[in-house]
Amino acid sequence: MAALLDCDMGTPARPGTAGVTLEIDGMAVTVPQGTSLMRAAALAGVKVPKLCATDSLEAFGSCRLCLVEIEGRRGTPASCTTPAEPGMKVSTQTDKLAKLRRGVMELYISDHPLDCLTCAANGDCELQDMAGAVGLRDVRYGYAGENHLGQAKDESNPYFTFDPSKCILCSRCVRACEETQGTFALTIDGRGFGSKIAAGMNENFLSSECVSCGACVQACPTATLIEKNVVEMGQPEREVLTTCAYCGVGCTFVAELQGDRVVRMTPHKDGKANRGHSCVKGRFAWGYATHKDRVTKPMIRASIADPWREVSWEEAIGHAASEFRRIQGKYGRGAVGGITSSRCTNEETYLVQKLVRAAFGNNNTDTCARVCHSPTGYGLKTAFGTSAGTQDFDSVMQADLVLVIGANPTDAHPVFASRMKRRLREGARLIVADPRRIDLVRMPHVEAAHHLQLLPGTNVALIDAMAHVIATESLIDEDFVAERCETADFQSWRAFVSKPENSPEAMERITGVPAAEVRAAARLYATAGNAAIYYGLGVTEHSQGTTMVMGMANLAMATGNLGRPGVGVNPLRGQNNVQGACDMGSFPHEFTGYRHVSDGPVRAMFEAAWGVALDAEPGLRIPNMFDAALDGSFKGLYVQGEDIAQSDPNIKHVSAALAAMECVVVQDLFLNETAAYAHVFLPGASFLEKDGTFTNAERRISRVRRAVKPLSGLADWEATMALSNALGYPMHYNHPSEIMDEIARLTPGFAGVSYDLLDRAGSVQWPCNDKAPEGTPVMHIGGFARGKGRFMITQYVPTDERTGPRFPLLLTTGRILSQYNVGAQSRRTDNVVWHEEDVLEIHPHDAENRGIRDGDRVALVSRVGDTTLPARITDRVQPGVVYTTFHHPETGANVITTEYSDWATNCPEYKVTAVEVRATNRLSNWQAENSEFRRRAARIAPAAE
Amino acid sequence: MRKPGKTLAPAPFDADEVRRLAEGLKALDGALLPILHAINDRFGHVDERAVPIVADVLNLTRAEVHGVLTFYHDFRRAPAPRHVVRLCRAEACQAMGADALHAELEKACRGGPVLVEAVYCLGNCALSPAALIDGKLYGRLDVAKVLELART
């Protein structure tokens, strides 16, 4: 089935305004310089037959089907590779062309299985379409000659199949792998008649360099590369345009369905975040939505020692409400709170914080952004006046230098990474600052000019050293700073970073990065032209996370790298709706749009709109809630879509806090780790089952549209509404669009946002209001949101988490391409073929000292806990540093991490934990106990009729 | 540099030597072909195990190196027998009976130390049928002549 609104123009658009006027089949058309005749024809409404051309790839000119005739010129050039010229008179349909095209088709079909009726691509095959278009009636060559039929299929990839006998060698897959994804995993093996598409060195797809992004499947015009789901189910019959629910890139997808069954998810060409591209998670790993582990009935229990009991929605909601009211009566109004989720929609998040503030009557609302990007919000707001990244993703295509700090885009933000890699192949330079040698440091066709391999926890020392070079080597953009920034703050910053103790030479002892390398990198950043910073949790999840965000903002301001495309300071948000959850007033101290709860006029506006008095005091943050629970003053918690018992640091502490509460309400797709401590379980709805919006890392608000009905009967916003009503605070919305209307009324940056606008524009980047009715792709053009940019002093203060004789190694954590965060979703898909368990990366030197061999099980021990996992010996990590992922609850990487956190926002210091590693052959005590506890806690009593 | 068509006695695979050859040539523009030639010349063929090493040195994927390697028939994928006859099968030689010569040679050389391969035009059309025998060009050939030249 052709994707929604799909009209393939054959070759990519060329930039610029229309400048070339020509005639196609007698129709005049005006196109930008460099436009192909094929695209010009498409713009004139004329379809030229084609097979190897598609508008996501540069023209190739191999299929010889798109031939045209041009008046006054000899021959029949390919329209895909011939640029339009002024005054050309082009004919796309002549007797001569018809004959040639039919002849070409005869050759293709003479070596193609004639099984159209039973072929999986039947109804969605360009070869079939073209045979029809050229009027193929017979094949003079017959079918008895040498051919490629009957070749073995490659079924190694769990999601798609490769059937070489159906291949027409158009190379679209090879080119998509190169141009769109930038992985270069495919090639043509051999030449002439012996040519065939090969993955890697003629390996199977799974063992090749393929990352299963699906670009080749998307590009294939036949059934050669096709989703196994389509093979099994047949072609989809309806489409719903929606937004992926994995990472903060926020790709636009088309959910393609048969009835209420999803057949496949395909990336939408007009999606402004992804531009038609996808990764293995969004494209293929959505099967969790119908996984057998989904819990679809509300459940309650009196104690966490009891089995669950399935009940009606009314009973579950009623029970939760009465428990929360009982707790507030007994322990005080502030004894309950709620946690919103960056996985849920803006509308759902907004409702949960509204419920906490209006129905609970306190400000004990927080969000999982607390544990990832809260320092981004605080730091960027202080420097620029807005708690958000400065650019759109398209901006990277104008960057001359990309500085990646504490982020691993090819694993965690793969679709954006593909764009970044494309720009790097075009010649942009790259600096990577990371304790670990991430793929971007050196991977095919990408090589960083500098890898600043610092020790975990020394980001601020590094950024101060870079600033020192820029300040002392006259690399400051004095005009920009004078015009755009606060002078006094700038002067004190300049004096601070210029001090000798901030020089690269002085900092070398702390960071471990050679001073000369830092100097060269700083010079490159300051002089490369457009320099853009992209960063991730390797910046924020530190005791000085906020300081580092400010340090990067300082660097960008000092070099004038703000306020235009190609530059900026850009957080790569971990989850689909981190930005949105923060925007929606999830934090205990802020209403929507980052306005403090103590701000009288703002609070008065919300009080008037919500018809209830609101607390002027900020409420508890997530870690405060845990501490208060252990103190006995916090007894009830409503957790929407977040698994705090797996994702928050020091799991034992979190578990003890949860166990001390009297009513924990978990709203989730699965009985997650937190649900083991819950008394009420409200079944959640997956992103396929509800309407709403997500806001991605570039502030882009995109629609999530309901493709199937909620398995549990209620979308999450409906459940929250019911809970609020049961608590006695009435909420009535007929549709999430009404919630967005309320948000727009109450939030200046969202004033212009409505579902009508989103349906019309596809998506929009906030601020979106009277000043910017179509949204704001790049911020701070002409001036900062706060007026003048503010330099902040960023004194390096070492973390209290130190190595010593007992814990001599530093553990840092991260994630990998095929899995996502705590893995609740991605573990329940075939993505486990790429990553079935967490492993500990350890340097050969450290491994040898401990007698550890590759694959050995090792105990990973910190002062707060220990766990056992297999070791992988690699020099990706430096000596003294170990690394693991946190995708599997059985490993429990966060049993190890400590309670240290960012000074400003309490964002946990996940990235630095002092540990020891030793060989072992047994699970840790925690693992043994926890697995038994989890088993017991997930029991569901047989339904009582 | 390399002598065209010269085929050495096969040497055992040596990863360090492959890397050394690749490192030595990687600064050239379009270094992949010169590197593959160097390996082919040094070892008599390009072993599959050389592909990831070359890919690593040039920061390419295995697939890219494999694609180029398999495109050119001149790069051997396995050690060649002691003698290689590259018989021209193009038009002029065909006209002078190269097809028949080819058939006879195939029959005569099956299983032996002489490998017969096709090549399309050696530019020696005036002296058809022509062949490269162990890298050296000869014209006006017949079966006996080829076998004699190949076995000396």
CSV table of N, CA and C in Angstrom, one decimal, chain B residues 29-79:
chain,number,residue,atom,x,y,z
B,29,ASP,N,44.7,8.6,-3.0
B,29,ASP,CA,43.3,8.9,-3.4
B,29,ASP,C,42.7,7.6,-4.0
B,30,GLY,N,41.6,7.2,-3.5
B,30,GLY,CA,41.0,5.9,-4.0
B,30,GLY,C,41.9,4.8,-3.7
B,31,ALA,N,42.2,4.6,-2.4
B,31,ALA,CA,43.3,3.7,-2.0
B,31,ALA,C,42.8,2.2,-2.1
B,32,LEU,N,41.5,2.0,-2.2
B,32,LEU,CA,41.1,0.6,-2.1
B,32,LEU,C,41.6,-0.3,-3.2
B,33,LEU,N,41.5,0.2,-4.5
B,33,LEU,CA,42.0,-0.7,-5.6
B,33,LEU,C,43.5,-0.9,-5.5
B,34,PRO,N,44.4,0.1,-5.2
B,34,PRO,CA,45.8,-0.2,-5.1
B,34,PRO,C,46.1,-1.2,-3.9
B,35,ILE,N,45.3,-1.1,-2.9
B,35,ILE,CA,45.5,-2.0,-1.7
B,35,ILE,C,45.1,-3.5,-2.1
B,36,LEU,N,44.0,-3.6,-2.8
B,36,LEU,CA,43.6,-4.9,-3.2
B,36,LEU,C,44.6,-5.5,-4.2
B,37,HIS,N,45.1,-4.7,-5.1
B,37,HIS,CA,46.1,-5.2,-6.0
B,37,HIS,C,47.4,-5.6,-5.3
B,38,ALA,N,47.7,-4.8,-4.3
B,38,ALA,CA,49.0,-5.2,-3.5
B,38,ALA,C,48.8,-6.5,-2.8
B,39,ILE,N,47.6,-6.7,-2.3
B,39,ILE,CA,47.3,-8.0,-1.6
B,39,ILE,C,47.3,-9.1,-2.6
B,40,ASN,N,46.6,-8.9,-3.7
B,40,ASN,CA,46.5,-9.9,-4.7
B,40,ASN,C,47.9,-10.3,-5.2
B,41,ASP,N,48.7,-9.3,-5.4
B,41,ASP,CA,50.1,-9.6,-5.9
B,41,ASP,C,50.9,-10.3,-4.9
B,42,ARG,N,50.8,-9.9,-3.6
B,42,ARG,CA,51.6,-10.5,-2.6
B,42,ARG,C,51.2,-11.9,-2.3
B,43,PHE,N,49.9,-12.2,-2.2
B,43,PHE,CA,49.5,-13.5,-1.8
B,43,PHE,C,48.9,-14.4,-2.9
B,44,GLY,N,48.9,-13.8,-4.1
B,44,GLY,CA,48.3,-14.5,-5.3
B,44,GLY,C,46.8,-14.5,-5.3
B,45,HIS,N,46.2,-14.0,-4.2
B,45,HIS,CA,44.8,-13.9,-4.2
B,45,HIS,C,44.4,-13.0,-3.0
B,46,VAL,N,43.1,-12.6,-2.9
B,46,VAL,CA,42.7,-11.8,-1.7
B,46,VAL,C,41.8,-12.7,-0.9
B,47,ASP,N,42.4,-13.1,0.2
B,47,ASP,CA,41.7,-14.0,1.1
B,47,ASP,C,40.5,-13.2,1.8
B,48,GLU,N,39.5,-13.9,2.0
B,48,GLU,CA,38.3,-13.3,2.7
B,48,GLU,C,38.7,-12.6,4.0
B,49,ARG,N,39.6,-13.2,4.7
B,49,ARG,CA,40.0,-12.6,6.0
B,49,ARG,C,40.7,-11.3,5.8
B,50,ALA,N,41.1,-10.9,4.6
B,50,ALA,CA,41.7,-9.6,4.4
B,50,ALA,C,40.7,-8.5,4.4
B,51,VAL,N,39.5,-8.9,4.0
B,51,VAL,CA,38.4,-7.8,3.8
B,51,VAL,C,38.2,-7.0,5.0
B,52,PRO,N,37.9,-7.6,6.2
B,52,PRO,CA,37.7,-6.7,7.4
B,52,PRO,C,38.9,-5.9,7.7
B,53,ILE,N,40.1,-6.4,7.5
B,53,ILE,CA,41.3,-5.6,7.8
B,53,ILE,C,41.4,-4.4,6.9
B,54,VAL,N,41.2,-4.6,5.6
B,54,VAL,CA,41.2,-3.4,4.7
B,54,VAL,C,40.1,-2.4,5.0
B,55,ALA,N,38.9,-3.0,5.4
B,55,ALA,CA,37.8,-2.1,5.7
B,55,ALA,C,38.2,-1.3,6.9
B,56,ASP,N,38.8,-1.9,7.9
B,56,ASP,CA,39.1,-1.1,9.1
B,56,ASP,C,40.2,0.0,8.8
B,57,VAL,N,41.2,-0.4,8.0
B,57,VAL,CA,42.2,0.6,7.7
B,57,VAL,C,41.6,1.8,7.0
B,58,LEU,N,40.7,1.6,6.0
B,58,LEU,CA,40.2,2.6,5.2
B,58,LEU,C,38.9,3.2,5.8
B,59,ASN,N,38.5,2.7,7.0
B,59,ASN,CA,37.2,3.2,7.6
B,59,ASN,C,36.1,3.0,6.7
B,60,LEU,N,36.0,1.8,6.0
B,60,LEU,CA,34.9,1.5,5.2
B,60,LEU,C,34.2,0.3,5.8
B,61,THR,N,33.1,-0.1,5.3
B,61,THR,CA,32.4,-1.3,5.8
B,61,THR,C,33.0,-2.6,5.0
B,62,ARG,N,32.7,-3.7,5.6
B,62,ARG,CA,33.1,-5.0,4.9
B,62,ARG,C,32.4,-5.0,3.6
B,63,ALA,N,31.1,-4.6,3.6
B,63,ALA,CA,30.3,-4.7,2.4
B,63,ALA,C,30.9,-3.9,1.2
B,64,GLU,N,31.4,-2.7,1.5
B,64,GLU,CA,32.0,-1.9,0.5
B,64,GLU,C,33.2,-2.5,-0.1
B,65,VAL,N,34.1,-3.1,0.7
B,65,VAL,CA,35.3,-3.7,0.2
B,65,VAL,C,34.9,-5.0,-0.6
B,66,HIS,N,34.0,-5.7,0.0
B,66,HIS,CA,33.5,-6.9,-0.7
B,66,HIS,C,33.0,-6.6,-2.1
B,67,GLY,N,32.2,-5.5,-2.2
B,67,GLY,CA,31.6,-5.1,-3.4
B,67,GLY,C,32.6,-4.8,-4.5
B,68,VAL,N,33.7,-4.1,-4.1
B,68,VAL,CA,34.7,-3.8,-5.1
B,68,VAL,C,35.5,-5.0,-5.4
B,69,LEU,N,35.8,-5.8,-4.4
B,69,LEU,CA,36.7,-7.0,-4.6
B,69,LEU,C,36.0,-7.9,-5.6
B,70,THR,N,34.7,-8.1,-5.5
B,70,THR,CA,34.0,-9.1,-6.3
B,70,THR,C,33.6,-8.6,-7.7
B,71,PHE,N,33.7,-7.2,-7.8
B,71,PHE,CA,33.4,-6.6,-9.1
B,71,PHE,C,34.5,-7.0,-10.2
B,72,TYR,N,35.7,-7.0,-9.7
B,72,TYR,CA,36.8,-7.2,-10.7
B,72,TYR,C,37.3,-8.6,-10.7
B,73,HIS,N,37.2,-9.2,-11.9
B,73,HIS,CA,37.7,-10.6,-12.0
B,73,HIS,C,39.2,-10.8,-11.8
B,74,ASP,N,39.9,-9.7,-12.0
B,74,ASP,CA,41.4,-9.8,-11.8
B,74,ASP,C,41.8,-10.1,-10.3
B,75,PHE,N,40.9,-9.7,-9.4
B,75,PHE,CA,41.2,-10.1,-8.0
B,75,PHE,C,40.7,-11.5,-7.8
B,76,ARG,N,41.7,-12.3,-7.4
B,76,ARG,CA,41.4,-13.7,-7.2
B,76,ARG,C,40.8,-13.9,-5.7
B,77,ARG,N,39.9,-14.8,-5.6
B,77,ARG,CA,39.3,-15.0,-4.3
B,77,ARG,C,39.9,-16.2,-3.6
B,78,ALA,N,40.6,-17.0,-4.4
B,78,ALA,CA,41.2,-18.3,-3.9
B,78,ALA,C,42.6,-18.4,-4.7
B,79,PRO,N,43.5,-19.1,-4.1
B,79,PRO,CA,44.8,-19.3,-4.8
B,79,PRO,C,44.6,-19.9,-6.2
